[in-house]
PDB file of C-alpha atoms in Angstrom:
ATOM      1  CA  UNK A  13      43.113  54.576  44.666  1.00  0.00           C
ATOM      2  CA  UNK A  14      45.584  51.752  44.722  1.00  0.00           C
ATOM      3  CA  UNK A  15      45.655  48.625  46.808  1.00  0.00           C
ATOM      4  CA  UNK A  16      49.318  48.713  48.324  1.00  0.00           C
ATOM      5  CA  UNK A  17      50.907  45.972  50.680  1.00  0.00           C
ATOM      6  CA  UNK A  18      53.857  47.306  52.783  1.00  0.00           C
ATOM      7  CA  UNK A  19      55.961  44.419  53.770  1.00  0.00           C
ATOM      8  CA  UNK A  20      57.775  45.502  57.054  1.00  0.00           C
ATOM      9  CA  UNK A  21      56.353  47.537  59.878  1.00  0.00           C
ATOM     10  CA  UNK A  22      59.523  49.271  61.181  1.00  0.00           C
ATOM     11  CA  UNK A  23      60.267  53.046  60.786  1.00  0.00           C
ATOM     12  CA  UNK A  24      60.507  52.804  56.697  1.00  0.00           C
ATOM     13  CA  UNK A  25      57.305  50.630  56.311  1.00  0.00           C
ATOM     14  CA  UNK A  26      55.344  52.523  58.999  1.00  0.00           C
ATOM     15  CA  UNK A  27      56.276  55.986  57.499  1.00  0.00           C
ATOM     16  CA  UNK A  28      55.648  55.006  53.924  1.00  0.00           C
ATOM     17  CA  UNK A  29      52.220  53.117  54.849  1.00  0.00           C
ATOM     18  CA  UNK A  30      51.015  56.249  56.786  1.00  0.00           C
ATOM     19  CA  UNK A  31      51.820  58.868  53.928  1.00  0.00           C
ATOM     20  CA  UNK A  32      50.147  56.515  51.271  1.00  0.00           C
ATOM     21  CA  UNK A  33      47.057  56.271  53.356  1.00  0.00           C
ATOM     22  CA  UNK A  34      47.011  59.780  53.650  1.00  0.00           C
ATOM     23  CA  UNK A  35      47.334  60.193  49.846  1.00  0.00           C
ATOM     24  CA  UNK A  36      44.158  58.032  49.467  1.00  0.00           C
ATOM     25  CA  UNK A  37      45.462  54.550  48.834  1.00  0.00           C
ATOM     26  CA  UNK A  38      44.223  51.460  50.554  1.00  0.00           C
ATOM     27  CA  UNK A  39      47.352  50.261  52.455  1.00  0.00           C
ATOM     28  CA  UNK A  40      47.911  46.983  54.197  1.00  0.00           C
ATOM     29  CA  UNK A  41      50.924  46.629  56.439  1.00  0.00           C
ATOM     30  CA  UNK A  42      52.435  43.032  57.020  1.00  0.00           C
ATOM     31  CA  UNK A  43      54.751  42.330  59.810  1.00  0.00           C
ATOM     32  CA  UNK A  44      57.692  39.741  59.309  1.00  0.00           C
ATOM     33  CA  UNK A  45      55.406  36.717  59.547  1.00  0.00           C
ATOM     34  CA  UNK A  46      55.248  34.708  56.332  1.00  0.00           C
ATOM     35  CA  UNK A  47      51.396  34.267  56.659  1.00  0.00           C
ATOM     36  CA  UNK A  48      50.920  37.941  57.022  1.00  0.00           C
ATOM     37  CA  UNK A  49      53.259  38.772  54.233  1.00  0.00           C
ATOM     38  CA  UNK A  50      51.458  36.349  51.885  1.00  0.00           C
ATOM     39  CA  UNK A  51      48.013  37.564  52.862  1.00  0.00           C
ATOM     40  CA  UNK A  52      49.095  41.198  52.094  1.00  0.00           C
ATOM     41  CA  UNK A  53      50.702  40.592  48.962  1.00  0.00           C
ATOM     42  CA  UNK A  54      47.959  38.393  47.529  1.00  0.00           C
ATOM     43  CA  UNK A  55      45.366  41.191  47.471  1.00  0.00           C
ATOM     44  CA  UNK A  56      47.465  44.010  46.551  1.00  0.00           C
ATOM     45  CA  UNK A  57      48.400  45.650  43.130  1.00  0.00           C
ATOM     46  CA  UNK A  58      51.621  47.125  44.429  1.00  0.00           C
ATOM     47  CA  UNK A  59      53.856  45.581  47.003  1.00  0.00           C
ATOM     48  CA  UNK A  60      56.486  47.601  48.852  1.00  0.00           C
ATOM     49  CA  UNK A  61      59.512  45.711  50.204  1.00  0.00           C
ATOM     50  CA  UNK A  62      60.420  47.466  53.414  1.00  0.00           C
ATOM     51  CA  UNK A  63      61.989  44.440  55.149  1.00  0.00           C
ATOM     52  CA  UNK A  64      65.614  44.470  56.233  1.00  0.00           C
ATOM     53  CA  UNK A  65      67.674  44.040  52.983  1.00  0.00           C
ATOM     54  CA  UNK A  66      69.954  41.382  54.172  1.00  0.00           C
ATOM     55  CA  UNK A  67      66.958  38.851  54.370  1.00  0.00           C
ATOM     56  CA  UNK A  68      64.736  40.386  51.837  1.00  0.00           C
ATOM     57  CA  UNK A  69      65.590  37.979  49.040  1.00  0.00           C
ATOM     58  CA  UNK A  70      64.821  34.903  51.015  1.00  0.00           C
ATOM     59  CA  UNK A  71      61.483  36.528  52.479  1.00  0.00           C
ATOM     60  CA  UNK A  72      60.364  37.584  48.888  1.00  0.00           C
ATOM     61  CA  UNK A  73      61.192  34.209  47.122  1.00  0.00           C
ATOM     62  CA  UNK A  74      58.697  32.471  49.640  1.00  0.00           C
ATOM     63  CA  UNK A  75      56.037  34.894  48.133  1.00  0.00           C
ATOM     64  CA  UNK A  76      56.814  33.967  44.415  1.00  0.00           C
ATOM     65  CA  UNK A  77      53.234  32.942  43.614  1.00  0.00           C
ATOM     66  CA  UNK A  78      51.606  36.094  45.455  1.00  0.00           C
ATOM     67  CA  UNK A  79      53.975  38.508  43.688  1.00  0.00           C
ATOM     68  CA  UNK A  80      53.384  37.074  40.278  1.00  0.00           C
ATOM     69  CA  UNK A  81      52.373  39.990  37.894  1.00  0.00           C
ATOM     70  CA  UNK A  82      52.689  42.529  40.640  1.00  0.00           C
ATOM     71  CA  UNK A  83      54.799  45.547  40.838  1.00  0.00           C
ATOM     72  CA  UNK A  84      57.378  45.284  43.472  1.00  0.00           C
ATOM     73  CA  UNK A  85      58.854  48.454  44.883  1.00  0.00           C
ATOM     74  CA  UNK A  86      62.192  47.743  46.573  1.00  0.00           C
ATOM     75  CA  UNK A  87      63.244  50.438  48.891  1.00  0.00           C
ATOM     76  CA  UNK A  88      65.890  48.297  50.848  1.00  0.00           C
ATOM     77  CA  UNK A  89      69.480  48.117  50.959  1.00  0.00           C
ATOM     78  CA  UNK A  90      71.295  44.850  51.451  1.00  0.00           C
ATOM     79  CA  UNK A  91      74.310  45.592  53.570  1.00  0.00           C
ATOM     80  CA  UNK A  92      76.751  43.825  55.966  1.00  0.00           C
ATOM     81  CA  UNK A  93      76.707  46.004  59.040  1.00  0.00           C
ATOM     82  CA  UNK A  94      79.574  47.017  61.203  1.00  0.00           C
ATOM     83  CA  UNK A  95      79.827  46.735  64.959  1.00  0.00           C
ATOM     84  CA  UNK A  96      77.928  49.989  65.397  1.00  0.00           C
ATOM     85  CA  UNK A  97      75.153  48.651  63.392  1.00  0.00           C
ATOM     86  CA  UNK A  98      75.732  50.955  60.466  1.00  0.00           C
ATOM     87  CA  UNK A  99      76.447  49.762  56.915  1.00  0.00           C
ATOM     88  CA  UNK A 100      79.895  48.558  56.467  1.00  0.00           C
ATOM     89  CA  UNK A 101      79.673  46.805  53.060  1.00  0.00           C
ATOM     90  CA  UNK A 102      77.310  45.662  50.294  1.00  0.00           C
ATOM     91  CA  UNK A 103      75.812  42.265  50.615  1.00  0.00           C
ATOM     92  CA  UNK A 104      75.799  41.943  46.806  1.00  0.00           C
ATOM     93  CA  UNK A 105      78.945  43.608  45.508  1.00  0.00           C
ATOM     94  CA  UNK A 106      78.972  43.767  41.712  1.00  0.00           C
ATOM     95  CA  UNK A 107      75.165  43.369  41.701  1.00  0.00           C
ATOM     96  CA  UNK A 108      72.272  44.693  44.011  1.00  0.00           C
ATOM     97  CA  UNK A 109      69.415  43.575  45.908  1.00  0.00           C
ATOM     98  CA  UNK A 110      67.040  45.114  43.146  1.00  0.00           C
ATOM     99  CA  UNK A 111      68.647  42.860  40.510  1.00  0.00           C
ATOM    100  CA  UNK A 112      68.714  39.708  42.631  1.00  0.00           C
ATOM    101  CA  UNK A 113      65.024  40.123  43.113  1.00  0.00           C
ATOM    102  CA  UNK A 114      64.145  40.627  39.644  1.00  0.00           C
ATOM    103  CA  UNK A 115      66.187  37.501  38.557  1.00  0.00           C
ATOM    104  CA  UNK A 116      64.725  35.406  41.264  1.00  0.00           C
ATOM    105  CA  UNK A 117      61.114  36.750  40.448  1.00  0.00           C
ATOM    106  CA  UNK A 118      60.973  36.949  36.623  1.00  0.00           C
ATOM    107  CA  UNK A 119      57.109  37.086  36.727  1.00  0.00           C
ATOM    108  CA  UNK A 120      57.268  40.310  39.010  1.00  0.00           C
ATOM    109  CA  UNK A 121      58.120  43.826  37.764  1.00  0.00           C
ATOM    110  CA  UNK A 122      60.843  45.129  40.121  1.00  0.00           C
ATOM    111  CA  UNK A 123      61.277  48.837  40.602  1.00  0.00           C
ATOM    112  CA  UNK A 124      64.174  50.233  42.764  1.00  0.00           C
ATOM    113  CA  UNK A 125      63.723  53.469  44.394  1.00  0.00           C
ATOM    114  CA  UNK A 126      63.872  55.736  47.621  1.00  0.00           C
ATOM    115  CA  UNK A 127      67.030  53.908  48.954  1.00  0.00           C
ATOM    116  CA  UNK A 128      69.352  56.856  48.634  1.00  0.00           C
ATOM    117  CA  UNK A 129      68.272  58.874  51.553  1.00  0.00           C
ATOM    118  CA  UNK A 130      67.406  58.872  55.232  1.00  0.00           C
ATOM    119  CA  UNK A 131      63.912  57.099  55.592  1.00  0.00           C
ATOM    120  CA  UNK A 132      62.202  60.371  56.784  1.00  0.00           C
ATOM    121  CA  UNK A 133      63.014  61.949  53.487  1.00  0.00           C
ATOM    122  CA  UNK A 134      61.065  59.225  51.643  1.00  0.00           C
ATOM    123  CA  UNK A 135      57.786  60.940  52.781  1.00  0.00           C
ATOM    124  CA  UNK A 136      58.756  64.430  53.310  1.00  0.00           C
ATOM    125  CA  UNK A 137      61.236  65.392  50.445  1.00  0.00           C
ATOM    126  CA  UNK A 138      60.442  69.057  50.766  1.00  0.00           C
ATOM    127  CA  UNK A 139      61.482  69.233  54.260  1.00  0.00           C
ATOM    128  CA  UNK A 140      65.129  69.461  53.030  1.00  0.00           C
ATOM    129  CA  UNK A 141      66.790  72.734  52.365  1.00  0.00           C
ATOM    130  CA  UNK A 142      67.769  71.641  48.740  1.00  0.00           C
ATOM    131  CA  UNK A 143      65.720  69.568  46.544  1.00  0.00           C
ATOM    132  CA  UNK A 144      66.732  65.740  46.803  1.00  0.00           C
ATOM    133  CA  UNK A 145      66.678  63.224  43.944  1.00  0.00           C
ATOM    134  CA  UNK A 146      64.741  59.863  43.989  1.00  0.00           C
ATOM    135  CA  UNK A 147      66.076  57.446  41.420  1.00  0.00           C
ATOM    136  CA  UNK A 148      64.128  54.815  39.464  1.00  0.00           C
ATOM    137  CA  UNK A 149      65.553  51.404  38.396  1.00  0.00           C
ATOM    138  CA  UNK A 150      63.637  48.913  36.592  1.00  0.00           C
ATOM    139  CA  UNK A 151      62.821  46.837  33.359  1.00  0.00           C
ATOM    140  CA  UNK A 152      59.175  47.812  32.907  1.00  0.00           C
ATOM    141  CA  UNK A 153      58.513  51.246  31.740  1.00  0.00           C
ATOM    142  CA  UNK A 154      54.881  50.951  32.695  1.00  0.00           C
ATOM    143  CA  UNK A 155      55.788  49.916  36.103  1.00  0.00           C
ATOM    144  CA  UNK A 156      58.309  52.801  36.500  1.00  0.00           C
ATOM    145  CA  UNK A 157      55.493  55.279  35.537  1.00  0.00           C
ATOM    146  CA  UNK A 158      53.141  53.880  38.326  1.00  0.00           C
ATOM    147  CA  UNK A 159      55.835  54.177  40.875  1.00  0.00           C
ATOM    148  CA  UNK A 160      56.691  57.637  39.657  1.00  0.00           C
ATOM    149  CA  UNK A 161      53.155  58.485  40.195  1.00  0.00           C
ATOM    150  CA  UNK A 162      53.324  57.101  43.834  1.00  0.00           C
ATOM    151  CA  UNK A 163      56.246  59.142  44.601  1.00  0.00           C
ATOM    152  CA  UNK A 164      54.474  62.228  43.462  1.00  0.00           C
ATOM    153  CA  UNK A 165      51.731  61.259  46.042  1.00  0.00           C
ATOM    154  CA  UNK A 166      54.428  61.152  48.575  1.00  0.00           C
ATOM    155  CA  UNK A 167      55.376  64.748  47.824  1.00  0.00           C
ATOM    156  CA  UNK A 168      58.179  64.368  45.212  1.00  0.00           C
ATOM    157  CA  UNK A 169      58.231  66.954  42.470  1.00  0.00           C
ATOM    158  CA  UNK A 170      58.318  65.436  38.965  1.00  0.00           C
ATOM    159  CA  UNK A 171      61.684  67.064  38.178  1.00  0.00           C
ATOM    160  CA  UNK A 172      63.121  65.537  41.254  1.00  0.00           C
ATOM    161  CA  UNK A 173      62.586  61.886  39.971  1.00  0.00           C
ATOM    162  CA  UNK A 174      65.440  60.543  37.852  1.00  0.00           C
ATOM    163  CA  UNK A 175      64.917  57.320  35.804  1.00  0.00           C
ATOM    164  CA  UNK A 176      68.270  55.538  35.702  1.00  0.00           C
ATOM    165  CA  UNK A 177      67.155  52.794  33.261  1.00  0.00           C
ATOM    166  CA  UNK A 178      67.152  48.995  33.704  1.00  0.00           C
ATOM    167  CA  UNK A 179      67.412  47.022  36.932  1.00  0.00           C
ATOM    168  CA  UNK A 180      71.188  46.922  36.526  1.00  0.00           C
ATOM    169  CA  UNK A 181      71.465  50.598  37.346  1.00  0.00           C
ATOM    170  CA  UNK A 182      70.111  49.764  40.821  1.00  0.00           C
ATOM    171  CA  UNK A 183      73.690  48.716  41.775  1.00  0.00           C
ATOM    172  CA  UNK A 184      74.780  52.302  41.536  1.00  0.00           C
ATOM    173  CA  UNK A 185      71.938  53.532  43.545  1.00  0.00           C
ATOM    174  CA  UNK A 186      72.419  50.860  46.172  1.00  0.00           C
ATOM    175  CA  UNK A 187      76.146  51.590  46.424  1.00  0.00           C
ATOM    176  CA  UNK A 188      75.097  55.102  47.778  1.00  0.00           C
ATOM    177  CA  UNK A 189      74.364  53.407  51.119  1.00  0.00           C
ATOM    178  CA  UNK A 190      78.125  53.330  51.799  1.00  0.00           C
ATOM    179  CA  UNK A 191      78.000  57.064  52.204  1.00  0.00           C
ATOM    180  CA  UNK A 192      75.430  56.696  55.081  1.00  0.00           C
ATOM    181  CA  UNK A 193      77.757  55.818  58.156  1.00  0.00           C
ATOM    182  CA  UNK A 194      80.147  58.485  57.370  1.00  0.00           C
ATOM    183  CA  UNK A 195      77.498  61.121  56.966  1.00  0.00           C
ATOM    184  CA  UNK A 196      75.758  59.990  60.080  1.00  0.00           C
ATOM    185  CA  UNK A 197      79.083  59.939  62.219  1.00  0.00           C
ATOM    186  CA  UNK A 198      79.901  63.466  60.740  1.00  0.00           C
ATOM    187  CA  UNK A 199      76.562  65.261  60.928  1.00  0.00           C
ATOM    188  CA  UNK A 200      74.323  63.094  63.181  1.00  0.00           C
ATOM    189  CA  UNK A 201      71.068  61.314  62.727  1.00  0.00           C
ATOM    190  CA  UNK A 202      69.605  64.034  60.557  1.00  0.00           C
ATOM    191  CA  UNK A 203      67.638  63.823  57.415  1.00  0.00           C
ATOM    192  CA  UNK A 204      69.771  63.804  54.214  1.00  0.00           C
ATOM    193  CA  UNK A 205      69.526  62.585  50.696  1.00  0.00           C
ATOM    194  CA  UNK A 206      71.593  62.179  47.458  1.00  0.00           C
ATOM    195  CA  UNK A 207      70.889  65.014  45.100  1.00  0.00           C
ATOM    196  CA  UNK A 208      71.685  65.667  41.568  1.00  0.00           C
ATOM    197  CA  UNK A 209      71.986  69.302  40.779  1.00  0.00           C
ATOM    198  CA  UNK A 210      72.037  70.849  37.304  1.00  0.00           C
TER     199      UNK A 210
END
């Protein structure tokens, strides 16, 4: 059992917290208030960032002390949304939210994952007709190994998880969000994910 704090109690945070609790972990969910986030992060071994990506950096910088020596799993995409509320552009072109977080929080082990799919697939990868791919980006091999195990707890098969390398690779994974509005307009709000087939 791992003590996990999920920051954000929307669809993504709620889905992840429920699934990780079912898997036997002790999960605390914090809403967007700074006090709740600080309390949750302080007592956790792993912190999951499920807050809106456009404001994640500011929110997490306020938790620098609480996040020291912790694993921060970043599942958010930092985007500039269009008039319809769907992603229209990246907030950090040429970089990524994952990289921005790691640079701003050098004492925290940031791992980027689960951001290349509709949120329902994060906790139900076997529901798709074809195997999806979950990517890992991060500087700390030990942290990525722990997050890899968490993904398996969420139902991800080992061979569906691809370690892309350091946190700089999060730039490529986060750019996949630009597919999202086109896929949704074309096929509707149905579960989908990026999949690497070999």
